[in-house]
mmCIF file of C-alpha atoms in Angstrom:
data_model
loop_
_atom_site.group_PDB
_atom_site.id
_atom_site.type_symbol
_atom_site.label_atom_id
_atom_site.label_comp_id
_atom_site.label_asym_id
_atom_site.label_seq_id
_atom_site.Cartn_x
_atom_site.Cartn_y
_atom_site.Cartn_z
ATOM 1 C CA ASN A 1 -107.871 -136.401 142.056
ATOM 2 C CA ALA A 2 -106.090 -139.538 140.916
ATOM 3 C CA GLY A 3 -109.395 -141.448 140.799
ATOM 4 C CA VAL A 4 -108.974 -145.208 141.046
ATOM 5 C CA THR A 5 -105.414 -146.490 140.875
ATOM 6 C CA GLN A 6 -104.251 -150.074 140.526
ATOM 7 C CA THR A 7 -100.845 -151.665 140.888
ATOM 8 C CA PRO A 8 -99.163 -153.458 139.297
ATOM 9 C CA LYS A 9 -100.205 -152.985 135.676
ATOM 10 C CA PHE A 10 -98.747 -156.327 134.626
ATOM 11 C CA GLN A 11 -97.811 -159.424 136.591
ATOM 12 C CA VAL A 12 -96.645 -162.915 135.754
ATOM 13 C CA LEU A 13 -96.933 -165.602 138.413
ATOM 14 C CA LYS A 14 -96.150 -169.268 138.623
ATOM 15 C CA THR A 15 -98.823 -171.712 139.690
ATOM 16 C CA GLY A 16 -99.090 -171.811 143.461
ATOM 17 C CA GLN A 17 -97.614 -168.382 144.107
ATOM 18 C CA SER A 18 -99.581 -165.799 146.029
ATOM 19 C CA MET A 19 -99.806 -162.087 145.460
ATOM 20 C CA THR A 20 -101.848 -158.998 146.241
ATOM 21 C CA LEU A 21 -103.336 -156.660 143.673
ATOM 22 C CA GLN A 22 -103.554 -153.163 145.052
ATOM 23 C CA CYS A 23 -106.457 -150.762 144.549
ATOM 24 C CA ALA A 24 -106.861 -147.286 145.960
ATOM 25 C CA GLN A 25 -109.318 -144.437 145.416
ATOM 26 C CA ASP A 26 -109.214 -140.859 146.582
ATOM 27 C CA MET A 27 -112.880 -139.954 146.045
ATOM 28 C CA ASN A 28 -114.071 -141.076 149.487
ATOM 29 C CA HIS A 29 -116.337 -143.678 147.885
ATOM 30 C CA GLU A 30 -118.018 -146.159 150.163
ATOM 31 C CA TYR A 31 -118.451 -148.870 147.545
ATOM 32 C CA MET A 32 -115.495 -150.679 146.015
ATOM 33 C CA SER A 33 -115.398 -153.810 143.949
ATOM 34 C CA TRP A 34 -113.160 -156.164 142.013
ATOM 35 C CA TYR A 35 -113.991 -157.609 138.612
ATOM 36 C CA ARG A 36 -112.215 -159.954 136.307
ATOM 37 C CA GLN A 37 -112.552 -159.599 132.553
ATOM 38 C CA ASP A 38 -112.218 -162.613 130.301
ATOM 39 C CA PRO A 39 -112.861 -162.817 126.538
ATOM 40 C CA GLY A 40 -116.494 -163.566 125.749
ATOM 41 C CA MET A 41 -117.520 -163.358 129.408
ATOM 42 C CA GLY A 42 -117.628 -159.648 130.085
ATOM 43 C CA LEU A 43 -116.873 -158.482 133.597
ATOM 44 C CA ARG A 44 -117.612 -160.755 136.503
ATOM 45 C CA LEU A 45 -117.771 -159.559 140.068
ATOM 46 C CA ILE A 46 -115.268 -161.191 142.410
ATOM 47 C CA HIS A 47 -115.774 -159.350 145.718
ATOM 48 C CA TYR A 48 -117.193 -156.056 146.815
ATOM 49 C CA SER A 49 -117.297 -153.805 149.851
ATOM 50 C CA VAL A 50 -119.815 -151.195 150.974
ATOM 51 C CA GLY A 51 -117.529 -149.645 153.556
ATOM 52 C CA ALA A 52 -114.527 -150.180 155.782
ATOM 53 C CA GLY A 53 -114.783 -153.513 157.528
ATOM 54 C CA ILE A 54 -117.598 -154.801 155.285
ATOM 55 C CA THR A 55 -116.939 -157.159 152.390
ATOM 56 C CA ASP A 56 -118.993 -159.718 150.539
ATOM 57 C CA GLN A 57 -118.625 -162.224 147.736
ATOM 58 C CA GLY A 58 -119.557 -161.645 144.148
ATOM 59 C CA GLU A 59 -120.212 -164.308 141.542
ATOM 60 C CA VAL A 60 -116.663 -165.711 141.225
ATOM 61 C CA PRO A 61 -114.998 -165.401 144.669
ATOM 62 C CA ASN A 62 -113.154 -168.722 144.865
ATOM 63 C CA GLY A 63 -109.387 -168.373 145.132
ATOM 64 C CA TYR A 64 -109.534 -164.708 146.129
ATOM 65 C CA ASN A 65 -109.611 -162.847 149.421
ATOM 66 C CA VAL A 66 -110.286 -159.203 150.159
ATOM 67 C CA SER A 67 -110.220 -156.887 153.137
ATOM 68 C CA ARG A 68 -111.246 -153.278 153.638
ATOM 69 C CA SER A 69 -109.452 -151.697 156.565
ATOM 70 C CA THR A 70 -109.748 -148.143 155.208
ATOM 71 C CA THR A 71 -112.155 -146.319 152.906
ATOM 72 C CA GLU A 72 -109.370 -145.733 150.376
ATOM 73 C CA ASP A 73 -107.867 -149.185 149.908
ATOM 74 C CA PHE A 74 -109.324 -152.499 148.742
ATOM 75 C CA PRO A 75 -106.599 -155.079 148.009
ATOM 76 C CA LEU A 76 -107.330 -158.372 146.283
ATOM 77 C CA ARG A 77 -105.292 -161.383 147.347
ATOM 78 C CA LEU A 78 -104.688 -164.456 145.263
ATOM 79 C CA LEU A 79 -103.999 -167.225 147.736
ATOM 80 C CA SER A 80 -102.473 -169.845 145.434
ATOM 81 C CA ALA A 81 -102.456 -168.747 141.816
ATOM 82 C CA ALA A 82 -103.833 -171.059 139.141
ATOM 83 C CA PRO A 83 -103.746 -170.728 135.335
ATOM 84 C CA SER A 84 -107.537 -170.227 135.418
ATOM 85 C CA GLN A 85 -106.893 -166.928 137.173
ATOM 86 C CA THR A 86 -105.113 -165.517 134.131
ATOM 87 C CA SER A 87 -107.237 -162.483 133.394
ATOM 88 C CA VAL A 88 -107.474 -158.719 133.464
ATOM 89 C CA TYR A 89 -108.555 -157.434 136.856
ATOM 90 C CA PHE A 90 -110.402 -154.179 137.362
ATOM 91 C CA CYS A 91 -111.086 -152.352 140.558
ATOM 92 C CA ALA A 92 -114.016 -149.936 140.678
ATOM 93 C CA SER A 93 -115.562 -147.553 143.179
ATOM 94 C CA ARG A 94 -118.662 -145.410 143.553
ATOM 95 C CA SER A 95 -120.432 -143.411 146.187
ATOM 96 C CA LEU A 96 -123.581 -144.557 148.002
ATOM 97 C CA PRO A 97 -125.371 -141.293 148.751
ATOM 98 C CA GLY A 98 -128.770 -142.876 149.163
ATOM 99 C CA GLY A 99 -127.551 -145.898 151.029
ATOM 100 C CA PRO A 100 -126.236 -149.181 149.676
ATOM 101 C CA ALA A 101 -129.510 -150.346 148.156
ATOM 102 C CA THR A 102 -130.394 -147.267 146.168
ATOM 103 C CA SER A 103 -127.292 -145.784 144.634
ATOM 104 C CA THR A 104 -127.235 -145.183 140.925
ATOM 105 C CA ASP A 105 -124.027 -143.270 141.001
ATOM 106 C CA THR A 106 -121.442 -143.837 138.337
ATOM 107 C CA GLN A 107 -118.821 -146.489 138.915
ATOM 108 C CA TYR A 108 -115.254 -145.380 138.310
ATOM 109 C CA PHE A 109 -112.811 -147.976 137.077
ATOM 110 C CA GLY A 110 -109.098 -148.305 137.479
ATOM 111 C CA PRO A 111 -106.846 -148.992 134.467
ATOM 112 C CA GLY A 112 -106.623 -152.711 135.189
ATOM 113 C CA THR A 113 -103.994 -155.298 136.070
ATOM 114 C CA ARG A 114 -103.085 -157.917 133.481
ATOM 115 C CA LEU A 115 -102.236 -161.137 135.290
ATOM 116 C CA THR A 116 -100.739 -164.220 133.696
ATOM 117 C CA VAL A 117 -100.366 -167.412 135.677
ATOM 118 C CA LEU A 118 -98.023 -169.970 134.162
ATOM 119 C CA ALA B 1 -131.767 -161.819 139.614
ATOM 120 C CA GLN B 2 -131.341 -159.054 137.090
ATOM 121 C CA SER B 3 -129.284 -159.699 133.979
ATOM 122 C CA VAL B 4 -128.480 -158.179 130.601
ATOM 123 C CA THR B 5 -128.037 -159.760 127.207
ATOM 124 C CA GLN B 6 -125.997 -158.076 124.532
ATOM 125 C CA LEU B 7 -126.807 -159.327 121.060
ATOM 126 C CA GLY B 8 -123.759 -159.497 118.841
ATOM 127 C CA SER B 9 -120.295 -159.787 120.348
ATOM 128 C CA HIS B 10 -118.859 -158.009 117.272
ATOM 129 C CA VAL B 11 -120.458 -155.260 115.205
ATOM 130 C CA SER B 12 -118.912 -153.597 112.154
ATOM 131 C CA VAL B 13 -120.114 -150.326 110.677
ATOM 132 C CA SER B 14 -118.761 -147.969 108.078
ATOM 133 C CA GLU B 15 -117.554 -144.555 109.129
ATOM 134 C CA GLY B 16 -120.533 -142.206 109.021
ATOM 135 C CA ALA B 17 -123.111 -144.988 109.330
ATOM 136 C CA LEU B 18 -125.583 -145.524 112.151
ATOM 137 C CA VAL B 19 -124.319 -147.364 115.204
ATOM 138 C CA LEU B 20 -126.815 -149.674 116.931
ATOM 139 C CA LEU B 21 -125.693 -151.854 119.825
ATOM 140 C CA ARG B 22 -128.383 -154.005 121.377
ATOM 141 C CA CYS B 23 -129.032 -154.675 125.024
ATOM 142 C CA ASN B 24 -131.990 -156.474 126.583
ATOM 143 C CA TYR B 25 -132.465 -156.744 130.299
ATOM 144 C CA SER B 26 -134.225 -159.087 132.627
ATOM 145 C CA SER B 27 -135.608 -157.525 135.753
ATOM 146 C CA SER B 28 -138.557 -158.042 138.053
ATOM 147 C CA VAL B 29 -138.404 -154.440 139.251
ATOM 148 C CA PRO B 30 -137.701 -151.168 137.438
ATOM 149 C CA PRO B 31 -134.011 -151.389 136.637
ATOM 150 C CA TYR B 32 -131.187 -148.944 136.550
ATOM 151 C CA LEU B 33 -129.266 -149.427 133.308
ATOM 152 C CA PHE B 34 -125.863 -148.284 132.136
ATOM 153 C CA TRP B 35 -123.676 -148.292 129.055
ATOM 154 C CA TYR B 36 -119.912 -148.277 129.506
ATOM 155 C CA VAL B 37 -117.175 -148.015 126.897
ATOM 156 C CA GLN B 38 -113.724 -149.581 127.072
ATOM 157 C CA TYR B 39 -110.984 -148.395 124.771
ATOM 158 C CA PRO B 40 -108.048 -150.744 124.167
ATOM 159 C CA ASN B 41 -105.902 -151.342 127.244
ATOM 160 C CA GLN B 42 -108.004 -149.042 129.394
ATOM 161 C CA GLY B 43 -110.597 -149.356 132.106
ATOM 162 C CA LEU B 44 -114.308 -148.804 131.587
ATOM 163 C CA GLN B 45 -115.859 -145.370 131.520
ATOM 164 C CA LEU B 46 -119.517 -144.420 131.711
ATOM 165 C CA LEU B 47 -121.268 -143.433 128.487
ATOM 166 C CA LEU B 48 -124.756 -142.936 129.911
ATOM 167 C CA LYS B 49 -127.218 -144.246 132.476
ATOM 168 C CA TYR B 50 -130.957 -144.658 132.882
ATOM 169 C CA THR B 51 -132.340 -144.073 136.371
ATOM 170 C CA SER B 52 -136.126 -143.908 135.732
ATOM 171 C CA ALA B 53 -136.258 -140.278 134.676
ATOM 172 C CA ALA B 54 -136.414 -139.605 130.903
ATOM 173 C CA THR B 55 -136.622 -142.737 128.780
ATOM 174 C CA LEU B 56 -134.301 -141.261 126.149
ATOM 175 C CA VAL B 57 -130.896 -140.810 127.688
ATOM 176 C CA LYS B 58 -128.131 -138.799 126.072
ATOM 177 C CA GLY B 59 -124.534 -139.581 126.853
ATOM 178 C CA ILE B 60 -121.071 -138.515 125.913
ATOM 179 C CA ASN B 61 -119.576 -138.572 122.417
ATOM 180 C CA GLY B 62 -122.973 -138.313 120.702
ATOM 181 C CA PHE B 63 -124.345 -141.608 122.006
ATOM 182 C CA GLU B 64 -127.865 -142.066 123.291
ATOM 183 C CA ALA B 65 -130.037 -144.919 124.469
ATOM 184 C CA GLU B 66 -133.770 -145.390 124.828
ATOM 185 C CA PHE B 67 -135.345 -147.354 127.648
ATOM 186 C CA LYS B 68 -138.291 -149.390 126.310
ATOM 187 C CA LYS B 69 -140.085 -151.217 129.075
ATOM 188 C CA SER B 70 -142.422 -153.071 126.695
ATOM 189 C CA GLU B 71 -139.418 -154.534 124.870
ATOM 190 C CA THR B 72 -137.155 -154.775 127.957
ATOM 191 C CA SER B 73 -134.505 -153.083 125.863
ATOM 192 C CA PHE B 74 -131.915 -150.364 126.269
ATOM 193 C CA HIS B 75 -130.205 -150.181 122.890
ATOM 194 C CA LEU B 76 -127.301 -147.787 122.309
ATOM 195 C CA THR B 77 -127.264 -145.653 119.179
ATOM 196 C CA LYS B 78 -125.198 -143.002 117.469
ATOM 197 C CA PRO B 79 -126.297 -141.427 114.172
ATOM 198 C CA SER B 80 -122.866 -141.306 112.560
ATOM 199 C CA ALA B 81 -119.939 -143.519 113.489
ATOM 200 C CA HIS B 82 -116.473 -142.078 113.867
ATOM 201 C CA MET B 83 -113.210 -143.976 113.766
ATOM 202 C CA SER B 84 -112.618 -143.027 117.399
ATOM 203 C CA ASP B 85 -115.776 -144.963 118.396
ATOM 204 C CA ALA B 86 -113.979 -148.264 117.851
ATOM 205 C CA ALA B 87 -114.036 -149.855 121.296
ATOM 206 C CA GLU B 88 -115.844 -152.438 123.366
ATOM 207 C CA TYR B 89 -119.208 -151.475 124.809
ATOM 208 C CA PHE B 90 -120.823 -152.984 127.878
ATOM 209 C CA CYS B 91 -124.414 -152.810 128.993
ATOM 210 C CA ALA B 92 -124.986 -153.165 132.725
ATOM 211 C CA VAL B 93 -127.894 -153.410 135.163
ATOM 212 C CA THR B 94 -128.055 -152.912 138.879
ATOM 213 C CA SER B 95 -129.608 -155.392 141.225
ATOM 214 C CA ASN B 96 -130.222 -155.613 144.914
ATOM 215 C CA SER B 97 -128.671 -158.528 146.693
ATOM 216 C CA GLY B 98 -129.009 -158.819 150.412
ATOM 217 C CA GLY B 99 -129.763 -155.110 150.686
ATOM 218 C CA TYR B 100 -126.724 -154.035 148.670
ATOM 219 C CA GLN B 101 -126.676 -152.971 145.091
ATOM 220 C CA LYS B 102 -124.496 -154.807 142.600
ATOM 221 C CA VAL B 103 -123.808 -154.058 138.965
ATOM 222 C CA THR B 104 -124.065 -156.932 136.484
ATOM 223 C CA PHE B 105 -122.398 -156.519 133.096
ATOM 224 C CA GLY B 106 -123.188 -158.018 129.735
ATOM 225 C CA ILE B 107 -120.502 -159.844 127.793
ATOM 226 C CA GLY B 108 -119.680 -156.778 125.721
ATOM 227 C CA THR B 109 -119.900 -155.818 122.053
ATOM 228 C CA LYS B 110 -116.778 -154.908 120.120
ATOM 229 C CA LEU B 111 -117.464 -152.150 117.635
ATOM 230 C CA GLN B 112 -115.305 -151.969 114.532
ATOM 231 C CA VAL B 113 -115.512 -148.843 112.386
ATOM 232 C CA ILE B 114 -114.477 -149.315 108.770
ATOM 233 C CA PRO B 115 -113.043 -146.303 106.928
#
């Protein structure tokens, strides 16, 4: 089991460029999510998905798109990068054995992607 | 909506001293609460979780936390700090939003262990 993997580990972009952060998990988890981590602000939820074909916004979705075509993959797209999107991005997944509203299962995190936008 | 407040963004303790990291939650329903640890340049990993069973929850690496409903608290403790405990610790609470469960994190507390 590789768990949750993220690529790339580091990325530098120029303002206005677009890119996709990749996230994959091999635990057959229904729930996947993207967070950004900024100093003094903890982790903030960007987008999440409760299964293939189902995505929804978190608390800071602007400037990001997601899709979930398979259970394993949950890419995060930056449409037009801005310096305010400089951050560390974490992907996470967990199972939903009791259904989406009741799961208390552990979330597993990827190692993160450090993004700098110049 | 549920939320958590972590008191103290930085905590310093001497090696061998008690570790106490504070977390208070806001919830209109019985919450599910978690503590995660993040070592430098790594992702988060679960230390322990409270899911309405025992109020005293034991986790990995000698950490434990007690759920106190009357105080809306879920403080993390360890009797004797070790140098390897230096990390950032996050308290988190689950909440239902539109029928789906989300996890909301506190801002984190960086623990420094002084030799």
